[in-house]
Amino acid sequence: MKGKLSLFLAMTMGLGLLGGCAPSTPAGEATAEDEKEPITLDWYVNYSWFTTGWGENLVSKTITEETGVSVNFITPMGNETNKLNTLIDSDSLPDIVTIGWWEPQLQEMVSGNMVYPLNVLADEYDPTFYEVTDETVRDWYTLSDGNIYGYPNSTLTPEDLEKYDNIASNVTFLVRKDIYEAIGSPDMSTPEGFHDAIVAAKEMFPEVDGKPMIPIGAHEFNEDGCVSFDQYLQHFLAVPFEKDGRKIDRNTDPEYLRWLKMFRKLCQEGYISDDVFVDQRTQTSEKIAEGRYFCMLYQRTDMADQEKILYEKDPEKIYIAVDGPRNSNGDDPVLPVNGISGWTLTLISKNCKDPERAIQFIDYLMSEHGQKLVYLGVEGETYDMVDGVPVLKPEIRDLLNRDREAYDAKYGADFTYWMLQSLTSQAQWKPESVEPMKQLEEWTYPYVAYTGQYDSSIQEDSNLGRIYSNCRELWGTYLPQLLLADSDEEFDALVDAYVTERDNMGWEILMDEMTRQMNQNKERLHIE
């Protein structure tokens, strides 16, 4: 879900509306009750890690029984970009396509007449589309031609955050519980306290089960930097997105640079492993499952499976969320959630063998009935309604929290099929979380903030797009250099060099456009 920017959202010029339509149970049930001829729809999901099939678990079997639709998922074996480009270049897009909203290929599919306008299909075949989708979200994604070509999952509006108090951020600062407590549960909210805690942890626990303990864990480094050491650290420090009404470069914020210097010092002293700079997610996940990191700036959902493995072995040797880095004022972190843009977009290809069945199927999945099925499963089999509240059966809850892979294979609920998930539906029906993930999730509640007004959309193949791409890659080059600098003086010189190169690339022109879009987004979202 990296914030790569595309033309697609830049084209969404519809006016912000006051409200939206809630999903409708009758719409979904009507579709489900219709007798349908069996059909298999090919669905491309642009994520190599998505490996769940269709037709073996309870949820997918039930959906097929109710709709007649079976799904053949197609996913990349390797590089997602290469696979998607091949499908586009060969005009072989499958029936349904799900990709990130920021992907530049989205504009290519729309301008190349490769996907149907969903509103046109809805008008012709299934107007319940307008009942099961949110009016504000539809308007956000309506292009200048009056059409909406894809509908997002996981969208949230500022009003949603006001309405629900159980929407969590994924961004967490984690420590291994037993190690943290053994060194006295130190205050890690200041650079000095953080540094001392790292040193103490490594001295007391040089090894974990015979392997070297790794003081700090992070997400992988890529061409744009590392979200742990840039975006997440900035969120913990409440680094502003704007100043005096203008978008700014958070990478040059004084508080952020003060903390980055502390990480530089840790690196120089040997407390940041070389592996941190080269490990991919597979290697990091293996080390999390072994409990080898002392602390991590990490997405809680990305380590959930490993956390459950640790919990099964020893509940005292799990990761817990604690207050970590803070700015000099001690301000609370500002932890983002998804904005109105959501995460992915689902589209119907012009190659679709039966666009009528495809739009009906999508509407079914987005209906209240469909959302409840995909999230909770089948009433009486995976959950019961108790006083109007869904309650997971104990054995279902146990399997879900113990072995997600086995749960997906047998039941396939809890948004195993996440492509059209509604976070507000989830908040409405969400059973109480259980450990070990409960503490991680609830720790974020007080710090959740809406930041969707700062999402920007830059046409990839434009001059601004090239400036933006070059500036991202420039930061991706400088971040590891800053962490590996031999002294604070070298660090400062590198920051100066970064700013000079950034400005020479046309940074202020880019900020002009991002500020314009920020103000437009605020107006559309009714944010002061």
XYZ file of C-alpha atoms in Angstrom:
528
model
C 0.000 0.000 0.000
C 2.843 2.332 -0.624
C 1.717 5.792 -1.624
C 2.843 5.656 -5.227
C 0.811 8.164 -7.161
C -1.106 7.853 -10.382
C -3.221 9.797 -12.763
C -6.316 7.914 -11.715
C -7.116 9.852 -8.565
C -5.955 13.083 -10.144
C -8.830 12.624 -12.565
C -11.413 12.355 -9.779
C -12.869 15.834 -9.868
C -16.387 15.181 -8.571
C -17.702 17.379 -5.770
C -17.622 16.044 -2.213
C -21.089 15.089 -0.985
C -22.554 15.156 2.463
C -23.240 11.490 3.036
C -23.382 7.963 1.712
C -25.693 5.038 1.393
C -25.343 2.129 3.773
C -25.069 -1.402 2.331
C -28.413 -3.112 1.887
C -29.169 -6.639 3.045
C -32.065 -7.196 0.610
C -29.838 -6.327 -2.329
C -27.333 -9.028 -1.489
C -29.942 -11.582 -0.519
C -31.939 -11.027 -3.678
C -28.879 -11.790 -5.757
C -28.113 -14.835 -3.636
C -31.631 -16.216 -3.922
C -31.786 -15.999 -7.695
C -31.231 -19.336 -9.377
C -28.039 -18.940 -11.394
C -26.325 -21.076 -13.950
C -22.841 -22.106 -12.807
C -20.085 -19.843 -14.088
C -16.397 -19.457 -13.316
C -14.982 -15.949 -13.276
C -11.240 -15.419 -13.582
C -10.070 -12.863 -11.007
C -6.604 -11.337 -11.159
C -5.248 -10.162 -7.788
C -2.030 -8.181 -8.195
C -0.303 -9.546 -5.079
C 2.051 -12.513 -5.191
C 1.477 -13.254 -1.502
C -2.247 -13.943 -1.994
C -2.421 -17.717 -2.368
C -5.883 -18.676 -1.081
C -7.938 -20.713 -3.525
C -11.689 -21.076 -4.032
C -14.178 -23.857 -3.495
C -12.632 -25.754 -0.596
C -13.507 -23.584 2.415
C -16.905 -22.861 3.939
C -17.249 -19.250 2.802
C -16.339 -19.789 -0.846
C -18.555 -22.870 -1.056
C -21.463 -20.908 0.418
C -20.947 -17.995 -1.975
C -20.938 -20.362 -4.950
C -24.099 -22.063 -3.677
C -25.856 -18.705 -3.363
C -24.642 -17.098 -6.588
C -23.612 -19.907 -8.918
C -20.253 -18.173 -9.272
C -16.944 -19.940 -8.803
C -13.698 -17.992 -8.865
C -10.389 -18.865 -10.460
C -7.846 -16.593 -8.813
C -4.819 -15.551 -10.845
C -1.845 -14.030 -9.032
C 1.711 -13.140 -10.047
C 4.343 -15.797 -9.483
C 7.023 -13.142 -9.134
C 7.130 -9.435 -9.906
C 3.635 -7.925 -9.816
C 4.425 -5.070 -12.182
C 5.793 -7.382 -14.872
C 2.776 -9.695 -14.681
C 0.268 -6.851 -14.860
C 2.097 -5.200 -17.756
C 2.113 -8.502 -19.636
C -1.644 -8.912 -19.192
C -2.223 -5.366 -20.430
C 0.187 -5.557 -23.372
C -1.291 -8.857 -24.549
C -4.888 -7.656 -24.065
C -5.525 -10.643 -21.822
C -6.886 -9.075 -18.653
C -9.107 -11.624 -16.858
C -12.784 -11.044 -16.032
C -12.129 -9.147 -12.778
C -8.988 -7.267 -11.749
C -7.870 -6.056 -8.301
C -4.848 -3.739 -8.047
C -3.624 -0.937 -5.784
C -5.333 2.400 -6.378
C -1.946 4.057 -6.889
C -0.733 1.767 -9.682
C 0.068 3.695 -12.908
C -1.378 0.838 -14.995
C -4.805 1.888 -13.759
C -4.815 4.960 -15.961
C -3.610 2.856 -18.879
C -6.497 0.426 -18.470
C -9.048 3.225 -18.265
C -7.727 5.342 -21.130
C -7.168 2.215 -23.222
C -10.841 1.221 -22.923
C -9.868 -2.054 -21.244
C -12.350 -1.911 -18.350
C -16.078 -1.249 -18.057
C -17.516 1.752 -16.238
C -19.168 0.143 -13.232
C -21.995 2.668 -13.288
C -22.831 1.726 -16.888
C -22.998 -1.965 -15.966
C -25.065 -1.087 -12.907
C -27.534 0.940 -14.961
C -27.908 -1.862 -17.479
C -27.846 -4.942 -15.268
C -27.941 -4.309 -11.520
C -28.816 -0.904 -10.036
C -28.345 -2.314 -6.516
C -24.730 -1.219 -7.054
C -25.887 2.215 -5.894
C -27.384 0.746 -2.716
C -24.383 -1.334 -1.658
C -21.733 1.316 -2.317
C -21.035 4.583 -0.538
C -22.089 7.713 -2.401
C -19.142 9.746 -1.140
C -16.673 7.067 -2.212
C -18.331 6.723 -5.624
C -18.076 10.444 -6.106
C -14.417 10.425 -5.066
C -13.629 7.887 -7.780
C -15.860 9.337 -10.493
C -13.720 10.630 -13.356
C -14.214 13.707 -15.485
C -16.152 11.600 -18.023
C -18.785 10.918 -15.353
C -17.875 7.245 -14.933
C -16.467 5.158 -12.088
C -14.243 2.325 -13.277
C -13.182 0.704 -10.018
C -14.487 0.439 -6.480
C -12.115 0.373 -3.490
C -11.902 -1.750 -0.402
C -10.976 -0.605 3.098
C -12.116 2.992 2.700
C -12.631 5.328 5.631
C -13.913 8.883 5.832
C -13.338 11.382 8.653
C -16.921 10.741 9.738
C -16.185 7.017 10.099
C -13.445 7.730 12.624
C -15.847 9.881 14.618
C -18.558 7.217 14.526
C -16.486 4.168 15.481
C -14.071 3.927 18.394
C -12.639 0.532 17.441
C -10.844 1.376 14.208
C -7.159 0.624 14.592
C -4.009 1.702 12.832
C -1.521 -0.901 11.651
C 1.484 1.157 12.759
C 2.949 0.001 16.068
C 6.094 0.216 18.162
C 6.731 -3.281 19.486
C 9.048 -4.774 22.099
C 9.582 -8.356 23.170
C 7.725 -8.535 26.452
C 10.136 -10.590 28.543
C 13.244 -8.698 27.442
C 11.581 -5.305 27.925
C 10.432 -6.208 31.427
C 13.789 -7.764 32.317
C 15.587 -4.474 31.637
C 13.076 -2.583 33.774
C 10.410 -1.533 31.228
C 12.403 1.610 30.379
C 11.052 4.831 28.932
C 11.911 4.706 25.219
C 10.176 7.963 24.284
C 13.391 10.016 24.107
C 16.455 9.396 21.935
C 18.590 8.963 25.051
C 16.170 6.544 26.698
C 15.744 4.596 23.476
C 19.501 4.273 22.988
C 20.081 3.131 26.553
C 17.290 0.532 26.317
C 18.814 -0.958 23.168
C 22.230 -1.205 24.813
C 20.772 -2.756 27.969
C 18.737 -5.318 26.019
C 21.719 -6.457 23.962
C 23.979 -6.692 27.007
C 21.475 -8.742 29.003
C 20.292 -10.880 26.083
C 23.127 -11.268 23.566
C 21.434 -14.383 22.186
C 17.923 -15.753 21.716
C 17.767 -19.548 21.709
C 21.370 -19.779 20.613
C 21.123 -17.166 17.856
C 22.257 -13.527 18.043
C 19.572 -11.205 19.392
C 18.786 -8.418 16.917
C 18.139 -5.130 18.772
C 15.962 -3.432 16.126
C 13.667 -4.855 13.443
C 12.140 -3.008 10.517
C 10.330 -3.397 7.242
C 12.466 -3.914 4.168
C 14.432 -1.161 2.485
C 13.473 -0.442 -1.108
C 14.094 2.178 -3.774
C 11.945 4.715 -1.882
C 13.491 4.248 1.560
C 12.145 2.228 4.492
C 8.726 2.887 6.014
C 9.961 1.932 9.485
C 12.750 4.497 9.507
C 10.897 7.236 7.657
C 7.072 7.219 7.626
C 6.461 5.192 10.805
C 9.069 7.041 12.833
C 7.565 10.313 11.612
C 4.093 9.139 12.686
C 5.371 8.314 16.180
C 6.936 11.780 16.377
C 3.745 13.491 15.131
C 5.741 15.142 12.348
C 3.327 17.504 10.539
C 2.325 17.023 6.914
C 1.961 20.751 6.336
C 3.214 24.065 7.667
C 1.520 27.439 7.184
C -0.940 25.833 4.793
C 1.717 24.271 2.570
C 2.803 20.639 2.161
C 6.317 20.007 3.457
C 9.046 17.391 3.285
C 8.657 15.409 6.502
C 12.088 13.877 5.891
C 13.770 17.154 6.873
C 11.778 17.817 10.053
C 14.177 18.721 12.925
C 12.580 16.292 15.392
C 12.799 13.486 12.879
C 16.446 14.209 12.069
C 17.259 14.323 15.795
C 15.921 10.787 16.162
C 17.535 9.597 12.951
C 20.889 10.740 14.346
C 20.283 8.503 17.349
C 19.679 5.549 15.027
C 22.889 6.509 13.191
C 24.740 6.292 16.493
C 23.247 2.868 17.207
C 24.289 1.744 13.759
C 27.844 3.001 14.264
C 27.993 1.152 17.589
C 26.884 -2.085 15.962
C 23.360 -2.263 17.385
C 21.594 -2.136 14.009
C 22.327 -5.345 12.156
C 23.519 -5.271 8.553
C 20.664 -7.687 7.815
C 18.166 -4.893 8.476
C 19.291 -3.215 5.254
C 18.999 -6.315 3.057
C 16.385 -8.645 4.553
C 13.150 -9.082 2.635
C 9.831 -9.832 4.295
C 10.384 -13.596 4.252
C 13.626 -13.326 6.204
C 12.181 -10.776 8.623
C 9.112 -12.941 9.260
C 11.307 -15.929 10.065
C 13.248 -13.893 12.617
C 10.048 -12.519 14.174
C 8.741 -16.078 14.554
C 11.966 -16.897 16.412
C 11.541 -13.840 18.653
C 14.989 -12.563 17.725
C 14.174 -8.843 17.619
C 14.084 -6.783 20.802
C 12.010 -3.970 19.295
C 10.380 -3.199 15.955
C 8.793 -0.277 14.154
C 6.347 -2.481 12.313
C 2.834 -3.105 11.017
C 1.058 -5.305 13.535
C -0.937 -7.129 10.856
C 2.245 -8.065 9.002
C 3.534 -10.036 11.986
C 0.258 -11.481 13.266
C 0.983 -15.068 12.201
C 4.414 -14.978 13.814
C 3.013 -13.399 16.984
C 0.552 -16.266 17.344
C 3.360 -18.795 16.959
C 5.265 -17.087 19.766
C 2.129 -16.927 21.925
C 1.565 -20.671 21.567
C 5.133 -21.347 22.682
C 5.263 -18.900 25.595
C 2.862 -15.973 26.241
C 5.670 -14.152 28.068
C 7.895 -14.106 24.986
C 5.556 -12.289 22.626
C 5.697 -8.763 21.238
C 3.681 -6.037 22.918
C 3.024 -2.462 21.837
C 4.413 0.251 24.103
C 4.909 3.982 23.866
C 8.105 4.490 21.928
C 9.614 7.483 20.112
C 7.974 10.841 20.804
C 8.873 14.398 19.930
C 10.425 16.874 22.367
C 6.987 18.063 23.492
C 5.903 14.520 24.299
C 2.987 14.795 21.853
C 0.945 11.681 21.149
C 1.754 9.772 17.974
C -0.390 10.448 14.909
C -1.137 7.014 13.496
C -2.875 6.962 10.118
C -5.603 4.670 8.909
C -6.835 4.150 5.386
C -8.404 7.203 3.814
C -11.262 7.502 1.381
C -8.990 6.156 -1.362
C -8.892 2.794 0.413
C -6.314 0.180 -0.491
C -7.143 -1.651 -3.723
C -9.553 -1.097 -6.599
C -11.583 -3.851 -8.237
C -12.485 -3.474 -11.907
C -14.345 -5.497 -14.552
C -12.376 -6.121 -17.726
C -13.763 -5.632 -21.228
C -12.614 -9.242 -21.752
C -15.137 -10.393 -19.148
C -17.093 -13.385 -20.396
C -20.268 -12.223 -18.636
C -20.222 -8.612 -17.364
C -23.780 -8.944 -16.058
C -22.832 -11.805 -13.752
C -19.628 -9.994 -12.788
C -21.356 -6.792 -11.621
C -24.009 -8.846 -9.819
C -21.281 -10.855 -8.106
C -19.428 -7.740 -7.000
C -22.666 -6.211 -5.718
C -23.398 -9.407 -3.804
C -19.994 -9.290 -2.117
C -20.465 -5.623 -1.185
C -23.976 -6.111 0.199
C -24.564 -6.401 3.922
C -25.263 -10.102 3.499
C -22.077 -10.609 1.502
C -19.931 -8.584 3.887
C -21.255 -10.478 6.885
C -20.561 -13.794 5.193
C -17.034 -12.865 4.119
C -16.215 -11.446 7.555
C -18.045 -13.692 10.040
C -18.763 -16.809 8.002
C -22.024 -18.776 8.178
C -24.381 -18.199 11.090
C -24.740 -21.348 13.148
C -21.496 -22.795 11.836
C -18.862 -20.179 12.587
C -20.818 -17.759 14.773
C -24.095 -17.301 16.638
C -26.154 -14.176 17.205
C -26.416 -13.486 20.948
C -28.629 -10.538 21.908
C -28.191 -9.172 18.407
C -24.396 -9.412 18.547
C -22.371 -11.923 16.504
C -20.273 -14.196 18.705
C -17.686 -16.515 17.188
C -17.913 -20.122 18.278
C -15.067 -20.950 20.684
C -13.461 -23.535 18.416
C -13.591 -21.096 15.481
C -12.028 -18.298 17.501
C -9.357 -20.679 18.763
C -8.355 -21.806 15.267
C -8.415 -18.240 13.926
C -6.029 -17.084 16.623
C -3.860 -20.187 16.558
C -3.425 -21.134 12.891
C -4.563 -18.591 10.303
C -3.533 -20.772 7.369
C -5.634 -23.687 8.601
C -8.519 -21.307 9.337
C -8.438 -19.895 5.806
C -8.351 -23.378 4.308
C -11.301 -24.674 6.357
C -13.535 -21.628 6.859
C -12.240 -18.730 4.735
C -13.950 -15.958 6.730
C -12.419 -12.981 8.582
C -11.913 -11.321 5.190
C -9.808 -14.106 3.747
C -11.319 -12.657 0.566
C -10.500 -9.026 1.339
C -10.822 -7.510 -2.135
C -14.078 -5.685 -1.388
C -13.982 -5.585 2.407
C -15.729 -2.767 4.245
C -13.932 -1.533 7.353
C -17.113 0.076 8.636
C -18.965 -3.239 8.392
C -16.107 -4.823 10.279
C -16.329 -2.159 12.982
C -20.086 -2.728 13.238
C -19.865 -6.512 13.751
C -16.400 -6.888 15.151
C -16.188 -9.405 17.997
C -13.957 -8.454 20.878
C -10.350 -9.081 19.980
C -8.366 -11.701 21.845
C -4.731 -11.977 22.767
C -2.089 -11.846 21.567
C -3.291 -9.344 18.940
C -5.783 -7.551 21.192
C -3.169 -5.499 23.034
C -1.391 -4.474 19.827
C -4.625 -3.356 18.205
C -6.088 -1.501 21.166
C -2.814 0.307 21.840
C -3.361 2.249 18.597
C -6.941 3.396 19.345
C -6.093 6.679 21.142
C -3.601 7.673 18.471
C -5.605 7.011 15.303
C -5.967 10.039 13.030
C -7.393 10.735 9.599
C -4.714 11.831 7.122
C -6.432 11.113 3.806
C -6.487 14.827 2.985
C -2.740 14.586 2.374
C -2.993 11.891 -0.304
C -1.667 13.224 -3.584
C -2.027 12.020 -7.152
C 0.595 12.784 -9.732
C 0.512 11.564 -13.333
C 3.425 9.139 -13.569
C 4.509 10.000 -17.115
C 4.255 13.783 -16.651
C 7.030 16.209 -15.747
C 5.688 16.354 -12.190
C 5.568 12.570 -12.108
C 9.212 12.367 -13.055
C 10.110 14.934 -10.390
C 8.190 12.979 -7.784
C 9.714 9.658 -8.807
C 13.213 11.131 -8.811
C 12.722 12.695 -5.373
C 11.435 9.425 -3.911
C 14.388 7.522 -5.294
C 16.746 10.241 -4.068
C 15.483 9.783 -0.517
C 15.737 6.012 -0.941
C 19.413 6.499 -1.755
C 20.132 8.899 1.104
C 18.288 7.172 3.982
C 20.700 4.232 4.333
C 23.632 6.621 3.890
C 22.338 8.729 6.782
C 22.020 5.682 9.020
C 25.481 4.448 8.039
C 27.225 7.830 8.364
C 30.405 7.753 10.465
C 29.613 10.931 12.412
C 26.933 13.527 13.088
C 28.942 15.947 10.947
C 28.804 13.571 8.002
C 25.083 13.093 8.696
C 24.492 16.865 8.534
C 26.468 17.143 5.309
C 24.386 14.364 3.762
C 21.143 16.112 4.763
C 22.370 19.328 3.139
C 23.323 17.434 -0.011
C 19.916 15.726 -0.097
C 18.062 19.045 0.185
C 20.197 20.624 -2.543
C 19.670 17.737 -4.958
C 15.977 17.566 -4.094
C 15.483 21.273 -4.764
C 17.405 21.074 -8.035
C 15.029 18.354 -9.179
C 12.059 20.738 -8.968
C 10.825 20.010 -5.450
C 9.039 23.334 -4.967
C 7.051 22.820 -8.174
C 5.974 19.448 -6.820
C 5.015 20.986 -3.478
C 2.899 23.593 -5.277
C 0.831 20.822 -6.859
C 0.633 18.727 -3.703
C -0.513 21.773 -1.737
C -3.191 22.455 -4.347
C -4.421 18.871 -4.096
C -4.299 18.976 -0.294
C -6.554 22.030 -0.251
C -8.888 20.444 -2.782
C -9.073 17.253 -0.707
C -9.849 19.238 2.430
C -12.690 20.973 0.643
C -14.124 17.727 -0.691
C -13.832 16.032 2.702
C -15.151 19.085 4.582
C -11.954 19.357 6.634
C -10.894 22.749 7.926
